[in-house]
mmCIF file of C-alpha atoms in Angstrom:
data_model
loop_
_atom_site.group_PDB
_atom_site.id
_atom_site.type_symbol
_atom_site.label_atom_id
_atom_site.label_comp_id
_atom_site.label_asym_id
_atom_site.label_seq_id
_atom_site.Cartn_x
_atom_site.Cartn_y
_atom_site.Cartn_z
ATOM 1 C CA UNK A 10 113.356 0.498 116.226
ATOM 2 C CA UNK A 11 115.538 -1.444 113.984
ATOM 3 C CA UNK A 12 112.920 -2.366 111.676
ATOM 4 C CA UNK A 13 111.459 0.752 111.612
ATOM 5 C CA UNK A 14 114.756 1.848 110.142
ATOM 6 C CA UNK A 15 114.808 -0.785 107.820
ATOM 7 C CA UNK A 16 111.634 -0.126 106.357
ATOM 8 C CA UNK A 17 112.287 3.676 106.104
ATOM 9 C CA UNK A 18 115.392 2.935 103.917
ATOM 10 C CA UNK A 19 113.562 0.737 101.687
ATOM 11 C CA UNK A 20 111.377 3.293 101.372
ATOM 12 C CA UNK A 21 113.383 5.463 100.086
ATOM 13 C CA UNK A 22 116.037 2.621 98.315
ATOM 14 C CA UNK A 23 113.336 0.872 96.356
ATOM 15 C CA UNK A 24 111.660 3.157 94.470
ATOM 16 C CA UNK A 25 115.040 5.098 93.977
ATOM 17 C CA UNK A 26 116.380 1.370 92.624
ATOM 18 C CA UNK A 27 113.421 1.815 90.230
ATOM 19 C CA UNK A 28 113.661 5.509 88.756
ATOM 20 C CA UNK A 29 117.511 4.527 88.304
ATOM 21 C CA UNK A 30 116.309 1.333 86.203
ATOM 22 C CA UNK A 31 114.307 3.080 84.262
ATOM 23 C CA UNK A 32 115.880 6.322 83.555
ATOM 24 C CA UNK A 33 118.990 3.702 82.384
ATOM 25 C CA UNK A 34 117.246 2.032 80.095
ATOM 26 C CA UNK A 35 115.939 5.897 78.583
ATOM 27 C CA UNK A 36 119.522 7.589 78.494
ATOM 28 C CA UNK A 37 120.996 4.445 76.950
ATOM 29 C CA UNK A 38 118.243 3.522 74.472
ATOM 30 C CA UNK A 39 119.068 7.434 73.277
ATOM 31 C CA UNK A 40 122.852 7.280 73.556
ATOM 32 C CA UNK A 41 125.028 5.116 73.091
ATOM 33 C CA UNK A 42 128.294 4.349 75.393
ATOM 34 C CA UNK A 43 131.035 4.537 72.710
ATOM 35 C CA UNK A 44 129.625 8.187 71.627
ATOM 36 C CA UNK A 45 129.692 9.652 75.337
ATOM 37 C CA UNK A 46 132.874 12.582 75.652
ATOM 38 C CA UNK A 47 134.497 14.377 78.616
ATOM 39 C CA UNK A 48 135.464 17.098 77.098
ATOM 40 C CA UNK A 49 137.331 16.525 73.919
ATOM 41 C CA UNK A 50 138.654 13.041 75.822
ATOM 42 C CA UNK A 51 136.421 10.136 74.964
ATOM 43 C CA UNK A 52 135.391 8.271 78.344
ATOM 44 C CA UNK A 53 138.015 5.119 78.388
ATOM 45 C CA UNK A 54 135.803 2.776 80.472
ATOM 46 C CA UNK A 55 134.021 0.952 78.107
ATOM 47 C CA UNK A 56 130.920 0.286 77.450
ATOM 48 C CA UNK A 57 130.143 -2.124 80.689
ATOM 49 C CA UNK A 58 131.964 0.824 82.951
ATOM 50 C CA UNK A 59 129.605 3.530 81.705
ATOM 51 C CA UNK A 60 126.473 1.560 81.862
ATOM 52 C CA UNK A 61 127.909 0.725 85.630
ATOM 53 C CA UNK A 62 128.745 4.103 86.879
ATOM 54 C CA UNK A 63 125.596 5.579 85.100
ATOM 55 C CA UNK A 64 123.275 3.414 86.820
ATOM 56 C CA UNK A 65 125.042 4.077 90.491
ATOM 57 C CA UNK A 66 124.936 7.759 89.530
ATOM 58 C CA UNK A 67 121.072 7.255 88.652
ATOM 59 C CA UNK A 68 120.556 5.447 92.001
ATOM 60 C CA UNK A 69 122.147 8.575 93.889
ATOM 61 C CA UNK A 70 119.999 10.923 92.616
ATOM 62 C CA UNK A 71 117.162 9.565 92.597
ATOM 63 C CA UNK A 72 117.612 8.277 96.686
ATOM 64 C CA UNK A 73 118.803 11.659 97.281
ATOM 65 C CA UNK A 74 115.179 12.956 95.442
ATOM 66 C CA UNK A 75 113.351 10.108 97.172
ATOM 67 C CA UNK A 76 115.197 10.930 100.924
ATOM 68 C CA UNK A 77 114.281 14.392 100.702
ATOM 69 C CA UNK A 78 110.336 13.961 99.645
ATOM 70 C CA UNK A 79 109.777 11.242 102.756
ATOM 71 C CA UNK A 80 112.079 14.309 104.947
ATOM 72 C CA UNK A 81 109.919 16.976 103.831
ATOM 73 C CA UNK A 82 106.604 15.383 104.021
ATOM 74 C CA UNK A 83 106.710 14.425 107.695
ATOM 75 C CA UNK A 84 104.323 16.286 110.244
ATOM 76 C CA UNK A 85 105.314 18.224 113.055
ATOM 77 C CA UNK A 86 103.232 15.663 115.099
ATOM 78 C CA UNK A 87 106.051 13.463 113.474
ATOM 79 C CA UNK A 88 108.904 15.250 114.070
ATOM 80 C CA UNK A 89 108.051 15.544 117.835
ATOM 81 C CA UNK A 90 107.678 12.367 118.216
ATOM 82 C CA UNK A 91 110.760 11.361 116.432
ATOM 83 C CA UNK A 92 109.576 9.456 113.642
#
């Protein structure tokens, strides 16, 4: 059972790891760190910070978009079974 659980979060973790990678390496090859605002405020965390919180915030939503596709796509023979 363990494993099983193990290989359903990597399921979802590693591909999420991925889209987070990549989209990174899109927003920031567009926009640079130094010219990012909150509000009329520029973002005080640097340039290391952003690229940091950015890529966490990637990995969220893309886990979140990857958790819900493996939810959704299981059968009711799976569901009933527990899987």
């Amino acid at each position: 059972m363990e494993q099983q659980t193990g290989r359903k979060c990597m399921t979802v973790m590693w591909p999420s790891f991925l889209a987070a990678a990549l989209l990174e390496l899109v927003v920031f090859g567009l926009v640079s760190p130094e010219d990012l605002r909150w509000g009329d405020a520029q973002v005080g965390i640097g340039a290391m910070g952003t690229y940091t919180v950015a890529f966490f915030l990637f990995w969220a939503i893309a886990g979140l978009s990857s958790y819900l596709t493996t939810t959704l796509s299981r059968t009711c023979e799976d569901l009933n079974r527990g899987v």
